[in-house]
Short mmCIF file of C-alpha atoms in Angstrom, two decimals:
data_model
loop_
_atom_site.label_atom_id
_atom_site.label_comp_id
_atom_site.label_asym_id
_atom_site.label_seq_id
_atom_site.Cartn_x
_atom_site.Cartn_y
_atom_site.Cartn_z
CA MET A 207 -0.15 -0.01 0.19
CA LEU A 208 1.60 3.50 -1.04
CA TYR A 209 0.87 6.55 0.76
CA ARG A 210 1.06 10.03 -0.82
CA ALA A 211 4.38 11.91 0.02
CA ARG A 212 4.38 14.71 2.38
CA ALA A 213 7.17 17.37 2.17
CA GLY A 214 10.10 16.41 3.85
CA THR A 215 9.08 12.61 4.03
CA ILE A 216 10.37 9.50 2.03
CA LYS A 217 8.08 9.24 -1.07
CA CYS A 218 7.50 5.39 -0.82
CA MET A 219 8.49 2.83 1.68
CA GLU A 220 6.62 -0.91 1.25
CA ARG A 221 9.01 -1.89 4.34
CA PRO A 222 11.73 -0.71 6.60
CA VAL A 223 15.16 -0.07 5.76
CA ASP A 224 17.58 -2.72 7.39
CA GLN A 225 20.12 -0.61 9.71
CA PRO A 226 23.46 -2.05 9.23
CA GLU A 227 25.52 -2.84 12.58
CA SER A 228 27.98 -0.53 13.36
CA PRO A 229 31.87 -1.20 12.27
CA ILE A 230 32.64 -1.90 15.86
CA GLU A 231 30.05 -4.61 16.53
CA ILE A 232 31.15 -6.18 12.97
CA LEU A 233 34.67 -6.28 14.40
CA ARG A 234 33.90 -7.41 17.82
CA ARG A 235 32.09 -10.30 16.31
CA LEU A 236 34.77 -11.28 13.88
CA GLU A 237 37.51 -11.29 17.11
CA ASN A 238 34.90 -13.34 19.01
CA ILE A 239 34.80 -16.08 16.19
CA ALA A 240 37.80 -17.71 17.18
CA ARG A 241 39.53 -17.22 20.38
CA VAL A 242 42.50 -18.54 22.52
CA GLY A 243 42.08 -18.69 25.85
CA THR A 244 42.88 -21.41 29.40
CA ILE A 245 40.00 -23.04 31.46
CA GLU A 246 38.98 -20.88 34.26
CA GLU A 247 36.70 -23.10 36.06
CA VAL A 248 34.55 -26.53 35.34
CA ARG A 249 31.17 -27.55 36.16
CA THR A 250 30.94 -31.45 35.67
CA GLY A 251 27.15 -31.55 37.11
CA LYS A 252 24.55 -31.85 34.36
CA PRO A 253 24.97 -30.01 32.03
CA ALA A 254 28.73 -30.05 32.06
CA ARG A 255 29.96 -26.30 31.18
CA CYS A 256 33.42 -24.22 31.64
CA ARG A 257 34.30 -20.63 31.41
CA ILE A 258 37.25 -19.53 29.63
CA ARG A 259 39.75 -16.47 30.29
CA CYS A 260 40.88 -14.70 27.33
CA GLY A 261 42.75 -11.89 28.65
CA ASP A 262 40.93 -10.09 31.13
CA VAL A 263 37.51 -11.71 29.90
CA VAL A 264 36.15 -14.74 31.76
CA THR A 265 32.81 -15.98 29.45
CA ASN A 266 30.07 -17.52 30.59
CA TRP A 267 29.10 -21.13 31.38
CA VAL A 268 29.81 -22.91 27.69
CA PRO A 269 30.29 -26.38 26.87
CA TRP A 270 33.21 -28.08 25.56
CA ILE A 271 33.68 -30.53 22.02
CA ALA A 272 34.22 -33.94 24.22
CA GLY A 273 34.89 -35.90 20.93
CA ARG A 274 31.77 -38.17 21.06
CA ALA A 275 28.03 -36.85 23.05
CA ALA A 276 25.71 -39.46 21.98
CA GLY A 277 24.80 -40.98 25.27
CA GLU A 278 24.94 -44.61 25.34
CA ALA A 279 25.19 -44.99 21.70
CA GLY A 280 28.41 -43.68 22.28
CA SER A 281 30.05 -40.66 24.92
CA VAL A 282 33.17 -39.48 26.00
CA TRP A 283 33.94 -37.85 29.72
CA TRP A 284 37.36 -36.36 29.93
CA PRO A 285 36.79 -32.78 31.45
CA PRO A 286 39.60 -30.43 30.88
CA VAL A 287 41.15 -28.59 33.81
CA LYS A 288 41.55 -25.24 35.12
CA GLY A 289 44.91 -23.86 33.10
CA GLU A 290 44.07 -26.04 30.15
CA GLN A 291 44.76 -24.01 26.90
CA VAL A 292 42.12 -24.46 24.53
CA LEU A 293 40.37 -22.61 21.26
CA MET A 294 36.63 -21.09 21.52
CA LEU A 295 34.62 -21.13 18.91
CA ALA A 296 31.76 -18.90 18.45
CA PRO A 297 29.58 -19.03 15.14
CA GLY A 298 28.79 -15.57 14.18
CA GLY A 299 31.16 -14.24 16.88
CA ASP A 300 28.14 -14.84 19.50
CA LEU A 301 29.67 -15.77 22.65
CA MET A 302 26.27 -16.75 23.79
CA ASN A 303 26.73 -20.18 21.46
CA ALA A 304 30.38 -20.84 21.81
CA VAL A 305 32.05 -24.27 22.25
CA VAL A 306 35.18 -24.73 23.61
CA LEU A 307 38.31 -27.17 21.57
CA PRO A 308 40.45 -28.34 24.46
CA GLY A 309 43.68 -29.44 24.14
CA ALA A 310 46.41 -27.04 23.07
CA TYR A 311 49.86 -27.40 24.59
CA SER A 312 51.51 -24.73 26.27
CA ASP A 313 54.24 -23.14 28.47
CA LYS A 314 52.17 -24.37 31.77
CA ASN A 315 51.41 -27.94 30.19
CA PRO A 316 53.95 -29.20 27.70
CA GLN A 317 53.58 -32.35 25.66
CA ALA A 318 54.30 -35.46 27.39
CA SER A 319 57.16 -36.86 24.95
CA ASP A 320 59.58 -35.14 21.82
CA ASN A 321 59.34 -38.54 20.32
CA PRO A 322 57.91 -38.60 16.70
CA LYS A 323 57.12 -42.09 16.92
CA MET A 324 55.76 -42.38 20.48
CA PHE A 325 52.10 -42.18 20.81
CA ARG A 326 51.29 -41.25 24.97
CA MET A 327 47.69 -40.45 26.70
CA ASP A 328 48.25 -39.63 30.40
CA PHE A 329 45.18 -39.73 32.56
CA GLY A 330 46.59 -38.15 35.47
CA GLY A 331 47.55 -39.53 38.94
CA ALA A 332 50.49 -41.04 36.93
CA GLY A 333 48.56 -43.15 34.87
CA PHE A 334 49.12 -43.42 31.24
CA LEU A 335 49.17 -45.52 27.77
CA SER A 336 51.80 -45.46 25.69
CA HIS A 337 53.04 -47.02 22.59
CA ASP A 338 56.53 -47.24 20.39
CA ALA A 339 55.81 -47.62 16.97
CA ASP A 340 59.70 -48.11 16.61
CA GLY A 341 60.27 -50.83 19.31
CA GLY A 342 56.32 -52.29 19.13
CA LEU A 343 56.06 -51.84 22.86
CA MET A 344 52.48 -51.02 24.24
CA LYS A 345 52.35 -50.05 28.02
CA LEU A 346 49.31 -49.48 30.48
CA GLU A 347 50.56 -48.48 33.55
CA ALA A 348 48.62 -47.50 37.13
CA VAL A 349 49.44 -46.35 40.37
CA GLY A 350 46.69 -48.02 42.11
CA SER A 351 45.13 -50.80 40.06
CA ILE A 352 44.06 -52.16 36.66
CA VAL A 353 40.78 -54.08 36.33
CA LEU A 354 39.62 -55.77 33.36
CA ALA A 355 35.93 -56.91 33.17
CA VAL A 356 33.55 -59.17 31.11
CA MET A 357 30.28 -59.15 33.02
CA SER A 358 31.07 -61.19 36.04
CA SER A 359 34.50 -62.55 35.54
CA SER A 360 37.59 -60.18 35.77
CA ILE A 361 41.16 -59.70 36.12
CA THR A 362 42.35 -57.21 38.78
CA ILE A 363 46.14 -56.29 38.91
CA THR A 364 47.82 -54.56 41.29
CA GLU A 365 51.05 -53.99 42.69
CA SER A 366 51.24 -56.86 45.10
CA SER A 367 49.02 -59.51 43.36
CA ILE A 368 47.17 -60.72 40.39
CA VAL A 369 43.43 -62.20 40.72
CA ILE A 370 41.75 -63.79 37.81
CA ALA A 371 37.88 -64.51 38.76
CA ALA A 372 35.50 -66.37 36.49
CA GLY A 373 32.62 -68.46 36.98
CA GLY A 374 32.83 -68.52 40.68
CA ALA A 375 36.43 -69.90 40.61
CA SER A 376 39.58 -67.49 41.08
CA LEU A 377 43.46 -67.80 40.65
CA THR A 378 45.60 -65.62 42.88
CA ILE A 379 49.25 -64.76 42.22
CA ASP A 380 50.70 -62.93 44.80
CA ALA A 381 53.86 -63.39 47.25
CA GLN A 382 52.78 -66.50 48.45
CA GLY A 383 52.78 -68.21 45.34
CA VAL A 384 49.84 -69.52 43.28
CA THR A 385 46.45 -69.95 45.17
CA GLY A 386 43.24 -71.61 42.94
CA SER A 387 39.80 -71.56 44.38
CA PRO A 388 38.10 -74.02 44.52
CA ASP A 389 40.39 -76.38 42.82
CA VAL A 390 43.15 -76.57 40.09
CA LEU A 391 43.18 -79.30 37.22
CA ALA A 392 46.14 -80.18 35.44
CA GLN A 393 45.51 -82.48 32.70
CA GLY A 394 42.10 -83.32 34.00
CA ILE A 395 43.66 -84.00 37.23
CA SER A 396 42.32 -82.57 40.49
CA LEU A 397 45.01 -80.70 42.66
CA VAL A 398 42.49 -81.11 45.76
CA ASN A 399 40.72 -84.74 44.87
CA HIS A 400 42.84 -86.79 43.16
CA LEU A 401 44.32 -90.04 44.28
CA HIS A 402 47.35 -92.13 44.28
CA PRO A 403 47.28 -95.91 43.54
CA GLY A 404 49.80 -98.32 44.52
CA VAL A 405 50.42 -96.93 48.11
CA LYS A 406 52.66 -98.79 50.04
CA ARG A 407 54.35 -98.62 53.48
CA GLY A 408 57.98 -98.18 53.35
CA SER A 409 60.38 -96.25 50.82
CA GLU A 410 58.55 -96.88 47.31
CA GLU A 411 56.99 -94.31 45.58
CA THR A 412 53.20 -94.20 44.70
CA ASP A 413 52.35 -94.53 41.25
CA PRO A 414 51.03 -91.23 39.25
CA PRO A 415 47.74 -89.47 40.05
CA VAL A 416 44.67 -90.18 38.67
#
């Protein structure tokens, strides 16, 4: 619908004219698209979030990229820690929609190795997984214990013992030797219930167990 123009007014306007953002706002958004910062604070409660320090600015709570986040269909839970260097990505320069990509080495947190053929993943608490491509050595080290479980069966390794448990039976290796429960079979012969035929008094030896 057209209106007759009056003196000092626009003659014809079908819709409002879009007002472009100021150059300062455009520059601010461009600077916010990708920023390097450090983890200032981590919230591990649901939903998990972190706050990033970029110079003198501390962001609101924003999510971090975890690698996988599909719940039971596939998920990784490894929260970043305070002081870790990260890259913050903000689509359109809007920090309200920012996400954080952890994992940039820094002077405070340098790499764990300078060997180009070495894979190493440190878990914290002195535990790590490493693989040397040259020698083919793979090593998983823990200070406390390692448990490998399949349903009710398990292998538990500590500094002083190895315990294998399956089907109600167990085998323990420790300073006392090897202990099996409820029994140990060798070529079908029971250690607990085997019999020795040909038993005679005197110095003669018994026959092999049956």
